[in-house]
Amino acid sequence: MAKKRVVVVDGSNVAHEEKSVGGKPKVSNIVAVRRALEGQGFEPLVVIDASLKYDVDDPEQIEALIEHQSIRQVPAGTDADYFIIQIAEQYEASIVTNDQYREYRSRYPWIAERRMPYMIVKGEVHLYEDRDGHR
């Protein structure tokens, strides 16, 4: 069986993409992106900020996902972007995010090529591909 290609997901960025009726970041966005990537043969590694679990629309669900290691939470007081970039560098993986990571681009020039922008419209995930089929 072929090894799945790792992709790192900026879970906090994804949670904020389409907000709940009450204006909170949605855990369902993270689940939808994870499923979409798995459906395309990727192995998603979802990383979130430590504070996200206090802001989301479904704190119990995010706690369960953390407990089952479906998503990884960075240590409190640390920069999730740093961990996301480090993991992506280690696995030579793309990063699913709409964040530009401008403050990291001089140190990690590969971000421009490996960043996978996305949209979530009515719960449906749309990953960006350029005209040449690259992500």
XYZ file of N, CA and C in Angstrom:
405
model
N 0.837 -1.187 0.000
C 0.000 0.000 0.000
C 0.883 1.252 0.000
N 0.549 2.206 -0.858
C 1.333 3.430 -0.972
C 1.179 4.285 0.281
N 2.273 4.903 0.669
C 2.249 5.780 1.838
C 1.534 7.077 1.466
N 0.642 7.525 2.339
C -0.086 8.763 2.077
C 0.828 9.965 2.261
N 0.602 10.976 1.445
C 1.364 12.211 1.542
C 0.826 13.058 2.693
N 1.716 13.474 3.565
C 1.337 14.289 4.720
C 1.032 15.710 4.257
N -0.009 16.291 4.835
C -0.325 17.704 4.661
C -0.637 18.245 6.053
N -0.064 19.407 6.373
C -0.283 20.022 7.680
C -1.423 21.024 7.549
N -2.368 20.951 8.472
C -3.543 21.822 8.435
C -3.453 22.835 9.570
N -3.541 24.109 9.229
C -3.606 25.186 10.220
C -5.037 25.188 10.755
N -5.265 24.349 11.773
C -6.613 24.124 12.283
C -7.297 25.359 12.822
N -6.556 26.252 13.442
C -7.161 27.476 13.971
C -7.629 28.366 12.820
N -6.816 28.469 11.782
C -7.195 29.236 10.598
C -8.447 28.639 9.962
N -8.491 27.323 9.852
C -9.635 26.626 9.252
C -10.901 26.831 10.099
N -10.779 26.734 11.408
C -11.939 26.893 12.295
C -12.581 28.267 12.124
N -11.774 29.288 11.844
C -12.278 30.651 11.696
C -12.824 30.956 10.299
N -12.654 30.064 9.340
C -13.034 30.350 7.953
C -14.537 30.621 7.797
N -15.357 29.748 8.291
C -16.811 29.936 8.213
C -17.317 29.860 9.653
N -17.803 30.972 10.187
C -18.181 31.042 11.606
C -19.576 30.484 11.843
N -19.822 30.117 13.105
C -21.146 29.629 13.510
C -22.132 30.796 13.509
N -23.413 30.479 13.688
C -24.446 31.512 13.756
C -24.108 32.513 14.864
N -23.529 32.033 15.949
C -23.143 32.905 17.051
C -21.812 33.603 16.846
N -21.174 33.429 15.684
C -19.924 34.101 15.371
C -18.677 33.413 15.904
N -18.817 32.172 16.332
C -17.666 31.440 16.883
C -16.989 30.593 15.802
N -15.683 30.332 15.975
C -14.991 29.410 15.062
C -15.649 28.028 15.144
N -15.722 27.340 14.011
C -16.448 26.069 13.947
C -15.520 24.851 13.913
N -15.766 23.933 14.844
C -15.035 22.667 14.861
C -15.369 21.876 13.593
N -16.594 21.982 13.115
C -17.006 21.237 11.918
C -16.174 21.615 10.694
N -15.633 22.826 10.646
C -14.736 23.210 9.541
C -13.495 22.325 9.537
N -12.932 22.102 10.733
C -11.726 21.276 10.855
C -12.031 19.848 10.408
N -13.163 19.328 10.872
C -13.560 17.963 10.513
C -13.776 17.861 9.004
N -14.416 18.861 8.405
C -14.690 18.840 6.963
C -13.396 18.883 6.146
N -12.444 19.722 6.552
C -11.167 19.811 5.826
C -10.402 18.498 5.966
N -10.399 17.956 7.163
C -9.721 16.667 7.398
C -10.300 15.582 6.482
N -11.619 15.487 6.432
C -12.284 14.486 5.573
C -11.983 14.709 4.097
N -12.017 15.965 3.668
C -11.757 16.277 2.256
C -10.341 15.853 1.871
N -9.382 16.135 2.750
C -7.995 15.760 2.464
C -7.819 14.243 2.471
N -8.417 13.568 3.442
C -8.338 12.102 3.483
C -8.966 11.502 2.235
N -10.062 12.105 1.768
C -10.727 11.639 0.555
C -9.873 11.785 -0.688
N -8.905 12.696 -0.625
C -7.989 12.899 -1.752
C -6.667 12.159 -1.544
N -6.617 11.288 -0.525
C -5.447 10.447 -0.316
C -4.345 11.053 0.527
N -4.634 12.151 1.211
C -3.633 12.781 2.079
C -3.741 12.247 3.505
N -2.662 12.411 4.254
C -2.661 12.165 5.690
C -2.579 13.531 6.369
N -3.729 14.089 6.795
C -3.703 15.422 7.392
C -3.226 15.407 8.836
N -2.305 16.324 9.159
C -1.876 16.559 10.534
C -2.427 17.932 10.902
N -3.453 17.941 11.738
C -4.132 19.184 12.103
C -3.510 19.737 13.376
N -3.101 21.008 13.327
C -2.463 21.671 14.461
C -3.288 22.910 14.813
N -3.588 23.071 16.122
C -4.368 24.223 16.568
C -3.641 24.977 17.687
N -4.022 26.239 17.855
C -3.561 27.048 18.982
C -4.160 26.490 20.266
N -3.448 26.640 21.370
C -3.939 26.167 22.665
C -5.225 26.881 23.076
N -5.394 28.117 22.669
C -6.567 28.897 23.086
C -7.831 28.583 22.289
N -7.716 27.904 21.157
C -8.878 27.686 20.299
C -10.006 26.960 21.020
N -9.669 25.992 21.856
C -10.716 25.200 22.518
C -11.631 26.048 23.402
N -11.182 27.243 23.788
C -12.012 28.130 24.611
C -12.925 29.013 23.779
N -12.679 29.083 22.471
C -13.417 29.990 21.599
C -14.416 29.305 20.669
N -14.268 28.002 20.429
C -15.056 27.324 19.392
C -16.516 27.118 19.775
N -17.298 26.764 18.764
C -18.730 26.532 18.952
C -19.037 25.220 19.657
N -18.098 24.273 19.654
C -18.345 22.959 20.260
C -17.103 22.509 21.050
N -16.918 23.053 22.272
C -15.723 22.734 23.063
C -15.576 21.242 23.374
N -16.684 20.542 23.578
C -16.613 19.108 23.886
C -16.059 18.325 22.705
N -16.495 18.672 21.500
C -16.010 17.968 20.309
C -14.517 18.212 20.097
N -14.078 19.446 20.277
C -12.648 19.715 20.059
C -11.808 19.012 21.115
N -12.287 18.939 22.356
C -11.575 18.203 23.408
C -11.449 16.730 23.042
N -12.524 16.152 22.504
C -12.492 14.743 22.093
C -11.500 14.533 20.955
N -11.449 15.450 20.002
C -10.513 15.341 18.883
C -9.067 15.447 19.361
N -8.824 16.318 20.349
C -7.484 16.449 20.922
C -7.121 15.159 21.659
N -8.058 14.664 22.459
C -7.820 13.447 23.243
C -7.508 12.250 22.354
N -8.190 12.145 21.217
C -7.979 11.027 20.288
C -6.844 11.300 19.306
N -6.156 12.420 19.486
C -5.043 12.844 18.641
C -5.430 12.988 17.171
N -6.700 13.293 16.923
C -7.132 13.622 15.566
C -6.643 15.014 15.208
N -6.472 15.847 16.231
C -5.842 17.143 16.055
C -4.801 17.308 17.160
N -3.788 18.116 16.881
C -2.717 18.356 17.851
C -2.802 19.795 18.316
N -2.709 19.978 19.616
C -2.747 21.312 20.199
C -1.336 21.705 20.627
N -0.885 22.892 20.202
C 0.449 23.332 20.596
C 0.437 23.714 22.074
N 1.589 23.692 22.725
C 1.649 24.085 24.133
C 1.176 25.531 24.335
N 0.513 25.789 25.458
C 0.034 27.138 25.779
C 1.191 28.126 25.740
N 0.908 29.312 25.218
C 1.912 30.365 25.179
C 2.909 30.246 24.047
N 2.689 29.307 23.122
C 3.598 29.167 21.983
C 2.869 29.505 20.686
N 3.642 29.774 19.670
C 3.122 30.183 18.368
C 2.806 28.945 17.521
N 1.534 28.723 17.246
C 1.140 27.562 16.438
C 1.740 27.629 15.037
N 1.852 28.826 14.477
C 2.407 28.960 13.130
C 3.814 28.365 13.062
N 4.601 28.604 14.075
C 5.963 28.059 14.122
C 5.936 26.533 14.056
N 5.079 25.910 14.868
C 4.987 24.445 14.867
C 4.476 23.923 13.523
N 3.493 24.592 12.962
C 2.942 24.181 11.667
C 4.043 24.185 10.605
N 4.818 25.249 10.567
C 5.898 25.369 9.579
C 6.984 24.326 9.832
N 7.346 24.116 11.088
C 8.377 23.122 11.420
C 7.948 21.709 11.013
N 6.702 21.359 11.288
C 6.195 20.027 10.927
C 6.164 19.877 9.403
N 5.697 20.920 8.715
C 5.655 20.875 7.248
C 7.056 20.728 6.667
N 8.011 21.431 7.259
C 9.392 21.315 6.777
C 9.918 19.898 6.997
N 9.657 19.347 8.170
C 10.129 17.993 8.493
C 9.580 16.951 7.525
N 8.308 17.057 7.178
C 7.667 16.061 6.309
C 7.648 16.476 4.833
N 8.266 17.632 4.519
C 8.209 18.174 3.156
C 6.763 18.247 2.686
N 5.903 18.733 3.581
C 4.456 18.739 3.371
C 3.951 20.121 2.970
N 2.774 20.121 2.368
C 2.061 21.369 2.103
C 1.350 21.794 3.387
N 0.910 23.060 3.403
C 0.180 23.596 4.551
C -1.159 24.122 4.049
N -2.251 23.594 4.600
C -3.589 24.084 4.279
C -3.865 25.267 5.207
N -3.883 26.468 4.625
C -4.108 27.697 5.391
C -4.409 28.839 4.437
N -5.078 29.837 4.948
C -5.228 31.086 4.212
C -4.291 32.152 4.779
N -3.541 31.783 5.800
C -2.534 32.669 6.385
C -1.358 32.760 5.411
N -0.823 33.946 5.231
C 0.313 34.136 4.320
C 1.653 33.816 4.972
N 1.716 33.777 6.302
C 2.966 33.536 7.055
C 4.083 34.474 6.600
N 3.748 35.729 6.386
C 4.730 36.698 5.870
C 5.978 36.793 6.739
N 5.789 36.755 8.068
C 6.941 36.917 8.967
C 7.909 35.743 8.907
N 7.495 34.633 8.275
C 8.356 33.442 8.177
C 8.934 33.223 6.783
N 8.488 33.967 5.805
C 8.851 33.674 4.414
C 10.327 33.843 4.088
N 11.006 34.778 4.744
C 12.432 34.936 4.431
C 13.222 33.726 4.943
N 12.816 33.191 6.075
C 13.511 32.021 6.634
C 13.077 30.712 5.960
N 11.819 30.662 5.524
C 11.258 29.450 4.899
C 10.653 29.814 3.535
N 11.484 30.046 2.520
C 10.972 30.488 1.218
C 10.041 29.478 0.540
N 10.084 28.219 0.934
C 9.235 27.188 0.334
C 7.755 27.375 0.677
N 7.435 28.203 1.648
C 6.028 28.411 2.044
C 5.187 28.836 0.848
N 5.712 29.719 0.017
C 4.949 30.219 -1.138
C 4.492 29.084 -2.054
N 5.344 28.071 -2.249
C 4.989 26.967 -3.152
C 4.107 25.920 -2.480
N 4.213 25.770 -1.174
C 3.517 24.673 -0.501
C 2.272 25.089 0.264
N 1.913 26.350 0.205
C 0.699 26.800 0.886
C -0.516 26.440 0.040
N -1.504 25.799 0.644
C -2.732 25.392 -0.056
C -3.900 26.217 0.468
N -4.253 27.304 -0.220
C -5.417 28.082 0.198
C -6.697 27.267 -0.004
N -7.744 27.675 0.650
C -8.999 26.928 0.604
C -10.160 27.876 0.866
N -11.353 27.384 0.631
C -12.585 28.063 1.037
C -13.523 27.010 1.595
N -14.379 27.426 2.495
C -15.460 26.569 2.979
C -16.744 27.337 2.700
N -17.583 26.765 1.845
C -18.830 27.400 1.466
C -19.971 26.454 1.825
N -20.795 26.885 2.767
C -21.923 26.073 3.252
C -21.461 24.683 3.670
N -20.322 24.641 4.361
C -19.798 23.384 4.874
C -18.992 22.567 3.885
N -18.934 23.000 2.629
C -18.192 22.263 1.602
C -16.800 22.864 1.419
N -15.805 21.993 1.391
C -14.411 22.433 1.310
C -13.965 22.513 -0.150
N -13.336 23.629 -0.476
C -12.776 23.835 -1.812
C -11.299 24.145 -1.638
N -10.431 23.227 -2.087
C -8.982 23.429 -2.021
C -8.518 24.039 -3.329
N -7.609 25.001 -3.248
C -7.136 25.700 -4.434
C -6.139 24.863 -5.224
N -6.363 24.790 -6.527
C -5.388 24.217 -7.448
C -5.175 25.227 -8.556
N -3.910 25.439 -8.933
C -3.673 26.373 -10.031
C -3.969 25.677 -11.366
N -3.813 26.389 -12.436
C -4.176 25.848 -13.765
C -3.352 24.633 -14.170
N -2.176 24.499 -13.591
C -1.318 23.360 -13.928
C -1.615 22.155 -13.056
N -2.627 22.245 -12.182
C -2.983 21.121 -11.331
C -2.168 21.036 -10.056
N -1.363 22.062 -9.794
C -0.569 22.071 -8.559
C -1.399 22.613 -7.418
N -1.076 22.160 -6.233
C -1.748 22.683 -5.046
C -0.847 23.707 -4.410
